[in-house]
C-alpha positions as CSV (number, residue, x, y, z in Angstrom):
1,P,-37.2,-42.0,-3.0
2,A,-36.0,-39.6,-4.5
3,L,-33.7,-41.3,-6.2
4,G,-35.3,-44.0,-7.1
5,L,-37.8,-42.1,-9.1
6,F,-35.3,-40.2,-10.5
7,L,-33.2,-43.7,-11.6
8,F,-35.8,-45.4,-13.4
9,T,-38.3,-43.1,-14.5
10,I,-35.6,-39.5,-16.1
11,A,-31.9,-40.6,-16.1
12,R,-32.7,-43.3,-19.3
13,D,-34.1,-39.7,-21.0
14,P,-31.5,-37.5,-22.3
15,L,-34.4,-34.6,-22.5
16,R,-36.0,-35.2,-19.6
17,I,-32.5,-35.0,-18.1
18,I,-32.4,-31.4,-19.3
19,I,-35.5,-30.7,-18.4
20,L,-34.7,-31.1,-14.6
21,I,-31.4,-30.3,-14.4
22,A,-33.6,-26.9,-16.2
23,G,-36.0,-26.6,-12.9
24,A,-33.0,-27.0,-10.7
25,F,-31.9,-24.3,-11.9
26,F,-35.6,-22.3,-11.7
27,W,-35.3,-23.9,-7.8
28,L,-32.4,-22.0,-6.9
29,V,-32.3,-18.6,-8.4
30,S,-35.7,-18.9,-5.8
31,L,-33.9,-19.7,-2.9
32,L,-30.4,-16.7,-3.8
33,L,-33.5,-14.6,-4.9
34,S,-35.2,-15.0,-1.3
35,S,-32.4,-15.7,0.9
36,L,-30.0,-11.9,-0.1
37,I,-33.8,-10.4,1.0
38,W,-34.0,-11.7,3.6
39,F,-30.1,-11.1,4.9
40,I,-30.6,-8.0,3.6
41,A,-33.4,-7.3,6.1
42,V,-31.4,-8.9,9.4
43,K,-28.1,-6.5,8.9
44,A,-30.5,-3.9,8.5
45,S,-32.3,-5.0,11.6
46,D,-31.3,-4.6,15.2
47,P,-29.5,-8.1,15.8
48,R,-30.6,-7.8,19.6
49,D,-34.7,-7.9,19.2
50,E,-36.0,-12.0,19.8
51,P,-38.7,-11.1,18.7
52,L,-38.5,-9.1,15.6
53,Q,-36.0,-11.4,14.1
54,K,-38.3,-14.6,14.7
55,G,-40.5,-12.0,12.6
56,L,-38.3,-12.2,9.5
57,L,-37.4,-15.5,9.6
58,I,-41.3,-15.4,9.6
59,F,-41.2,-13.0,6.7
60,G,-38.0,-15.0,5.1
61,V,-40.1,-18.7,4.8
62,M,-43.3,-17.3,3.5
63,F,-41.4,-15.1,0.5
64,S,-39.4,-18.0,0.0
65,V,-42.6,-20.0,-0.2
66,L,-43.2,-17.5,-2.2
67,L,-40.8,-17.3,-4.5
68,Q,-40.5,-20.3,-5.2
69,E,-43.8,-20.7,-7.0
70,A,-43.7,-17.6,-9.0
71,F,-40.9,-19.4,-10.4
72,R,-42.3,-22.9,-10.9
73,F,-44.8,-20.4,-12.7
74,L,-41.7,-19.0,-14.8
75,Y,-40.8,-22.5,-15.9
76,Y,-44.3,-23.7,-16.2
77,K,-44.5,-21.1,-19.8
78,L,-40.6,-21.6,-20.3
79,L,-41.4,-25.3,-21.2
80,R,-44.8,-23.9,-22.8
81,K,-42.7,-22.5,-25.1
82,A,-39.7,-24.7,-26.0
83,I,-43.3,-28.0,-26.4
84,E,-43.9,-25.1,-29.4
85,G,-40.4,-25.3,-30.2
86,L,-39.4,-29.0,-30.1
87,V,-43.2,-29.3,-32.1
88,A,-42.0,-27.5,-34.9
89,L,-39.4,-28.9,-34.8
90,S,-40.6,-33.0,-34.9
91,E,-41.5,-34.1,-38.4
92,D,-44.9,-35.8,-36.9
93,G,-46.1,-32.5,-35.8
94,C,-45.7,-34.1,-32.0
95,S,-44.0,-33.0,-29.5
96,P,-42.1,-35.8,-28.1
97,I,-42.6,-34.5,-24.8
98,S,-46.4,-34.3,-23.2
99,I,-47.3,-31.0,-20.9
100,Q,-48.3,-33.6,-18.2
101,Q,-44.8,-35.3,-18.8
102,M,-42.5,-31.8,-17.8
103,A,-44.8,-30.8,-15.0
104,Y,-43.3,-34.6,-13.3
105,V,-39.7,-33.9,-14.4
106,A,-40.2,-30.1,-13.1
107,G,-41.6,-31.5,-9.8
108,V,-39.0,-33.5,-8.8
109,G,-35.6,-31.8,-10.2
110,F,-37.7,-28.9,-8.0
111,G,-37.8,-31.5,-5.0
112,L,-34.6,-33.1,-5.9
113,M,-32.7,-29.2,-5.9
114,S,-34.5,-28.7,-2.4
115,G,-33.8,-31.9,-1.2
116,A,-30.3,-31.1,-2.0
117,F,-29.9,-27.9,0.1
118,S,-32.0,-29.1,2.9
119,M,-28.8,-31.8,3.4
120,I,-26.3,-29.7,2.9
121,N,-27.5,-27.3,6.2
122,L,-28.3,-31.1,8.2
123,L,-23.7,-31.6,7.5
124,A,-23.0,-28.0,8.6
125,D,-25.6,-29.2,11.8
126,A,-23.0,-32.3,12.1
127,L,-19.8,-31.0,12.6
128,G,-20.4,-29.2,15.8
129,P,-19.8,-28.7,18.6
130,G,-21.5,-30.7,20.8
131,T,-24.2,-33.2,21.0
132,V,-27.9,-33.5,19.2
133,G,-29.3,-33.7,22.8
134,I,-26.9,-32.3,25.3
135,H,-29.2,-30.5,26.9
136,G,-31.9,-32.7,26.9
137,D,-33.4,-31.9,23.8
138,S,-34.8,-34.6,21.2
139,Q,-32.0,-36.6,20.0
140,L,-34.7,-37.2,16.9
141,Y,-33.5,-34.5,15.2
142,F,-31.3,-36.1,12.6
143,L,-33.6,-38.8,11.7
144,T,-37.3,-36.1,11.4
145,S,-34.9,-33.9,8.9
146,A,-34.2,-36.7,6.8
147,F,-37.5,-37.9,6.8
148,M,-38.7,-34.2,6.3
149,T,-37.1,-34.0,3.5
150,M,-38.0,-37.2,2.1
151,V,-42.0,-35.3,2.3
152,L,-40.7,-32.4,0.7
153,I,-39.4,-33.5,-2.5
154,F,-42.2,-35.8,-2.7
155,L,-44.7,-32.6,-3.1
156,H,-42.4,-30.4,-4.7
157,T,-42.8,-33.4,-7.5
158,F,-47.3,-33.0,-6.5
159,W,-47.2,-29.9,-7.2
160,G,-45.7,-29.8,-9.4
161,I,-48.3,-31.7,-11.8
162,L,-50.8,-29.8,-9.8
163,F,-49.7,-26.6,-11.0
164,F,-48.6,-27.4,-14.4
165,H,-52.5,-29.2,-14.8
166,G,-54.2,-25.2,-13.1
167,C,-52.3,-23.0,-15.6
168,E,-52.7,-25.8,-18.4
169,H,-56.1,-25.7,-18.2
170,R,-57.2,-22.3,-16.8
171,R,-57.6,-23.6,-13.4
172,W,-56.1,-20.7,-11.0
173,W,-57.8,-22.3,-8.7
174,E,-55.9,-25.4,-8.4
175,I,-52.5,-22.8,-8.4
176,V,-53.7,-21.1,-5.1
177,A,-54.0,-25.0,-3.5
178,V,-50.5,-25.1,-4.5
179,V,-49.6,-22.5,-2.5
180,V,-51.5,-22.2,0.5
181,M,-50.4,-26.5,1.0
182,H,-46.7,-24.5,0.5
183,L,-47.7,-22.4,2.8
184,A,-49.0,-25.1,5.2
185,V,-46.2,-27.2,5.1
186,S,-43.2,-24.6,5.7
187,G,-44.8,-22.5,8.0
188,S,-45.2,-26.6,9.9
189,T,-41.5,-26.7,10.4
190,F,-42.2,-23.7,12.9
191,C,-43.4,-26.2,15.0
192,N,-40.1,-28.0,16.3
193,P,-38.9,-29.6,17.6
194,L,-42.4,-30.2,18.2
195,Y,-42.2,-33.2,15.2
196,V,-44.7,-34.2,15.9
197,G,-46.2,-31.5,14.7
198,S,-44.8,-30.3,11.4
199,L,-44.1,-34.5,10.3
200,V,-47.5,-35.4,10.8
201,P,-49.7,-33.0,9.0
202,S,-46.4,-33.0,6.0
203,Y,-46.8,-36.7,5.3
204,L,-51.2,-35.6,6.0
205,L,-50.9,-33.7,2.7
206,M,-48.3,-35.1,0.8
207,A,-50.9,-38.1,0.3
208,A,-53.8,-36.0,-0.1
209,A,-51.7,-34.5,-2.7
210,A,-49.9,-37.5,-4.6
211,V,-54.4,-38.7,-5.0
212,W,-55.0,-35.4,-6.5
213,A,-51.9,-35.3,-9.0
214,Y,-52.8,-39.1,-9.5
215,L,-56.4,-38.6,-10.9
216,L,-55.5,-35.5,-12.4
217,S,-52.2,-37.1,-14.9
218,G,-55.7,-39.0,-15.8
219,G,-55.6,-42.2,-12.9
220,S,-57.6,-44.5,-11.8
221,A,-58.5,-46.8,-8.8
222,Q,-59.3,-49.5,-11.9
223,N,-54.9,-49.0,-13.5
224,L,-54.0,-49.1,-9.6
225,R,-54.8,-52.5,-10.0
226,R,-53.6,-53.1,-12.2
227,F,-50.3,-51.9,-11.3
228,L,-50.2,-53.3,-8.5
229,L,-52.0,-57.0,-9.9
230,C,-48.9,-56.5,-13.0
231,K,-51.1,-56.8,-15.3
232,S,-51.6,-54.9,-18.5
């Protein structure tokens, strides 16, 4: 599904590709900084203290979420400046891409890079040694991880739309809602290997975020019905 979004809505437009790659880079930098801080914290602590190590892991995840949203805000400010430059360079005084389209493409960029790193981690685990479920654990690790990766890609896309809309219209509660949803989804992964505890809430939040983003983008039930019926 994520590849389909890229091929049908982004791949044919060079400007959108540039925005997507830049968004992926911003997410990558946020991950690098949060990973560096977590690595220093782990090295500076006692590795035999299991409660402390678990606490540091929770801290690392929550800090990473906050840092990702901070870099999303920085990317919004950068794109806002880019729109002013595009308007100044255009002949008709209009930007070739709207802030809503930028928000969507930036969200896809964040999501694709997040999904790529999730896939890399899964491939690293698949190298072995051992077999998933050999000690009586769930054998659905790879399948549920794939579904979690997909939902995170879509959530980042919808969060990008909501976040940019909140910044554009000074509706700060929308930004807070994005941060809270991001923290909730990331925190739910600590329920694993009880995968129902993480997948079900994440997909429910994805559905809610999708409807919200659709309405903020100008969508309506009538437009959706026309789309499904292939009417202009």
